[in-house]
Amino acid sequence: MSASNYRARLLFVGLLFVLFMAPFDEGAGRDLLPLTAVTVTAVILGTVLLRRLLDPSSPTVAVRSPAVLPLILFLAVAAASVLWSIDRFVSLTGVARIFACTVVFLLVLHEFRSARQARILCTAVVILACALSGLGLWQASTRSGLFPTAVGARAHSVFVTPNTFAGFLIIAIPLTVSLAATAGRGLYRVALWLSAVFLFEALILSQSRGGWLAGAAGMRFLAWQLRRLKLLRLKVWPAAAVGLAAVVAVVSLSEGLRERLASVAQPYTAATFVERTWYWGSGLEMAAEGWPLGIGLDTYHIDYAAHQHASLAGTRQWFAHNDYLQILVELGPLGLLALSWLLWRVGRMARQVLGEAGDTADGALVAGCCAGAGAALLHSLVDFNLYVPATALLIFLCLAIIAAAHSRLAGAGRVVLAPGAAGLRRFFSTVVLAAGTAAAVFAGRPLAAQRLLQTTLFNAPLAVKICPLSANYWCYLGRMQEALAPEAAAGSYRRAVRLSPRTAKYHAYLGWLLHKSTERAPNCGEDNIGLDRLRRACALEKYSARWRGWLAEACREAGKLQEARRQLRFCLENCSPSEGLKRRINRALEPIEAR
């Protein structure tokens, strides 16, 4: 075995150890043994990874990933919060958690960025989730609990509450389904589908209403993506039927579960939701008091007693039940902005990957990561997934797999890999513009603020100079140029299409402009090109009534009445138009059908 293969296997084993040990840590520094094990392993992995990154022969595509800069900024803000924290030791435990998440992210992005390695990692996560779900189902059947906060018939496994267990499962289930949808024939595929049903059973028995709703949203997104990739066929329905039958059986046998399901329809009357509003009110008071630097990472529970609601006097609360509010309280606006920037960057990368992924297995895995991480981040609005090490590591693992897929496509020249410096420049230029505008308003000079906005923020030529790799800015510039300089506008739209060839909007604007140019110059020969661009936009967004309407209008003006009629009929039957749009389509169809 070569030294590089030996090192890669050791890194892989260390990564699995971090993922498998994290569920035993409750967070907030309450379990020092698993926290120490995870932190020491993360430090060792980080040291090896740093040596690999500094190696001149090492590839630099991971370092140049657009997600690295906001990730490092978020870690830096968390580490700096120790300096002004109200309890530095507790804040250090929080920094250790974010450091472990950062190491996992960079390790996957740099060392395990191939599609095959990503599938192996996700399979390991499925095995871990099945083991934890088995314990949870045993707890629910025997009505036993490991923690005083999670007793009775609710499954919670090794997690401190059933809600955190549900947060872990809503990430693992989409990963399992995405692996099963692209697995070959045989026992591996059958095992994955059975695992998905098994995890779904555990999610149901966790009785977490927020987890149910967030998981349903994630699975809806995944089903849409699998349908787009032509992977959601009739062959998956037997597995779905088995899962539904199992769920019906479980629900029919559990009276407490039926009551919990009925309460989903009235979430705002539940006592737990009312308590959460009290937590959020206390969190807003703490955020205002700790402005602008925050009170220090993971110190929410220390300062909570001075701001708790009168109805909760004498109780102790470790988390705000809203991750974004708690980050604002502990790290201030800069920490929340850094996290938002990271999620925004990865979201943009996921959109590019899902639009360009020619390999259905790669696209399905990225869709599963988007569904799982998105569901957990949605669930974080009412819970604390980012503060539980197991779910936080799994979220960052999904984000890293998305970033690695983006890096692979960028290496093949299929997407534009925007440098981190351009993103940082755009981010800080927006902050400076917003600060300047706010200063002008507070200084009593609204005209100066309006002029600042008109000449900078909404000035598309300046925007494309600040960030020339933004297809959206080139599209804005083209829309500004359409009336006075249509040829320049066509050039801007073409630039946007080259930067993001899978975005339907840019093809549609370019096609409509080329079609309209034939009215000014009938012999320019661009009408067919314009129609082709509009057809391309309809192919990219098949159910967009807007692009179908544009194509139908262009075909009608070009004399292609049969195609115009076909597009309008497609809008009526498949695009779910509103009543007003239906009337407009019917009015457009009448003269065409009359001919």
PDB file of N, CA, C and O in Angstrom, residues 10 26 44 65 80 137 197-198 202 207 277 289 291 439 471 492 514 558 579:
ATOM      1  N   LEU A  10      -6.540   6.413   6.622  1.00  0.00           N
ATOM      2  CA  LEU A  10      -6.539   6.908   8.002  1.00  0.00           C
ATOM      3  C   LEU A  10      -7.438   8.133   8.150  1.00  0.00           C
ATOM      4  O   LEU A  10      -8.166   8.263   9.142  1.00  0.00           O
ATOM      5  N   GLU A  26     -24.145  15.864  23.841  1.00  0.00           N
ATOM      6  CA  GLU A  26     -25.381  16.636  23.913  1.00  0.00           C
ATOM      7  C   GLU A  26     -25.196  18.086  23.478  1.00  0.00           C
ATOM      8  O   GLU A  26     -26.169  18.784  23.217  1.00  0.00           O
ATOM      9  N   ILE A  44      -6.277  16.441  14.991  1.00  0.00           N
ATOM     10  CA  ILE A  44      -5.336  15.586  14.246  1.00  0.00           C
ATOM     11  C   ILE A  44      -5.666  15.627  12.749  1.00  0.00           C
ATOM     12  O   ILE A  44      -4.777  15.793  11.898  1.00  0.00           O
ATOM     13  N   SER A  65     -12.644  27.056  -3.700  1.00  0.00           N
ATOM     14  CA  SER A  65     -14.098  26.903  -3.691  1.00  0.00           C
ATOM     15  C   SER A  65     -14.757  28.156  -3.103  1.00  0.00           C
ATOM     16  O   SER A  65     -14.275  28.719  -2.113  1.00  0.00           O
ATOM     17  N   ALA A  80     -13.233  34.337  17.857  1.00  0.00           N
ATOM     18  CA  ALA A  80     -13.044  35.654  18.464  1.00  0.00           C
ATOM     19  C   ALA A  80     -14.032  35.915  19.587  1.00  0.00           C
ATOM     20  O   ALA A  80     -13.748  36.694  20.509  1.00  0.00           O
ATOM     21  N   LEU A 137     -36.511   2.784  18.116  1.00  0.00           N
ATOM     22  CA  LEU A 137     -37.715   1.953  18.014  1.00  0.00           C
ATOM     23  C   LEU A 137     -37.851   1.037  19.224  1.00  0.00           C
ATOM     24  O   LEU A 137     -38.973   0.783  19.702  1.00  0.00           O
ATOM     25  N   VAL A 197     -37.487   3.050   4.773  1.00  0.00           N
ATOM     26  CA  VAL A 197     -38.732   2.779   5.508  1.00  0.00           C
ATOM     27  C   VAL A 197     -38.462   2.704   7.008  1.00  0.00           C
ATOM     28  O   VAL A 197     -39.235   3.234   7.828  1.00  0.00           O
ATOM     29  N   PHE A 198     -37.366   2.066   7.386  1.00  0.00           N
ATOM     30  CA  PHE A 198     -36.995   1.922   8.795  1.00  0.00           C
ATOM     31  C   PHE A 198     -36.757   3.288   9.440  1.00  0.00           C
ATOM     32  O   PHE A 198     -37.254   3.576  10.543  1.00  0.00           O
ATOM     33  N   ALA A 202     -38.868   5.449  12.440  1.00  0.00           N
ATOM     34  CA  ALA A 202     -38.274   6.094  13.617  1.00  0.00           C
ATOM     35  C   ALA A 202     -38.638   7.571  13.676  1.00  0.00           C
ATOM     36  O   ALA A 202     -38.890   8.115  14.762  1.00  0.00           O
ATOM     37  N   GLN A 207     -42.276  11.560  17.169  1.00  0.00           N
ATOM     38  CA  GLN A 207     -43.414  12.440  17.457  1.00  0.00           C
ATOM     39  C   GLN A 207     -42.999  13.913  17.470  1.00  0.00           C
ATOM     40  O   GLN A 207     -43.516  14.719  18.248  1.00  0.00           O
ATOM     41  N   THR A 277     -42.422  30.859  21.781  1.00  0.00           N
ATOM     42  CA  THR A 277     -42.537  32.315  21.591  1.00  0.00           C
ATOM     43  C   THR A 277     -41.957  33.066  22.783  1.00  0.00           C
ATOM     44  O   THR A 277     -41.374  34.139  22.619  1.00  0.00           O
ATOM     45  N   GLU A 289     -29.297  43.385  24.266  1.00  0.00           N
ATOM     46  CA  GLU A 289     -28.368  43.714  25.346  1.00  0.00           C
ATOM     47  C   GLU A 289     -26.923  43.395  24.954  1.00  0.00           C
ATOM     48  O   GLU A 289     -25.992  44.108  25.328  1.00  0.00           O
ATOM     49  N   TRP A 291     -25.645  43.444  21.922  1.00  0.00           N
ATOM     50  CA  TRP A 291     -25.269  44.081  20.660  1.00  0.00           C
ATOM     51  C   TRP A 291     -23.979  44.891  20.834  1.00  0.00           C
ATOM     52  O   TRP A 291     -23.795  45.520  21.865  1.00  0.00           O
ATOM     53  N   ALA A 439     -26.727  55.903   6.565  1.00  0.00           N
ATOM     54  CA  ALA A 439     -26.151  57.113   7.158  1.00  0.00           C
ATOM     55  C   ALA A 439     -26.762  58.370   6.538  1.00  0.00           C
ATOM     56  O   ALA A 439     -27.052  59.348   7.246  1.00  0.00           O
ATOM     57  N   ALA A 471     -23.905  36.207 -13.512  1.00  0.00           N
ATOM     58  CA  ALA A 471     -24.813  36.199 -14.663  1.00  0.00           C
ATOM     59  C   ALA A 471     -26.030  37.066 -14.406  1.00  0.00           C
ATOM     60  O   ALA A 471     -26.571  37.685 -15.333  1.00  0.00           O
ATOM     61  N   SER A 492     -25.016  41.442 -23.657  1.00  0.00           N
ATOM     62  CA  SER A 492     -25.068  41.208 -22.206  1.00  0.00           C
ATOM     63  C   SER A 492     -25.807  39.915 -21.896  1.00  0.00           C
ATOM     64  O   SER A 492     -25.388  39.131 -21.026  1.00  0.00           O
ATOM     65  N   LEU A 514     -34.090  38.870 -29.488  1.00  0.00           N
ATOM     66  CA  LEU A 514     -33.770  38.551 -30.879  1.00  0.00           C
ATOM     67  C   LEU A 514     -35.022  38.477 -31.732  1.00  0.00           C
ATOM     68  O   LEU A 514     -35.014  38.886 -32.906  1.00  0.00           O
ATOM     69  N   ALA A 558     -44.646  35.105 -35.737  1.00  0.00           N
ATOM     70  CA  ALA A 558     -43.851  34.565 -36.838  1.00  0.00           C
ATOM     71  C   ALA A 558     -44.685  33.735 -37.808  1.00  0.00           C
ATOM     72  O   ALA A 558     -44.139  33.195 -38.776  1.00  0.00           O
ATOM     73  N   GLU A 579     -56.534  31.979 -12.472  1.00  0.00           N
ATOM     74  CA  GLU A 579     -57.754  32.240 -13.231  1.00  0.00           C
ATOM     75  C   GLU A 579     -57.567  33.389 -14.208  1.00  0.00           C
ATOM     76  O   GLU A 579     -58.038  33.347 -15.350  1.00  0.00           O
TER      77      GLU A 579
END
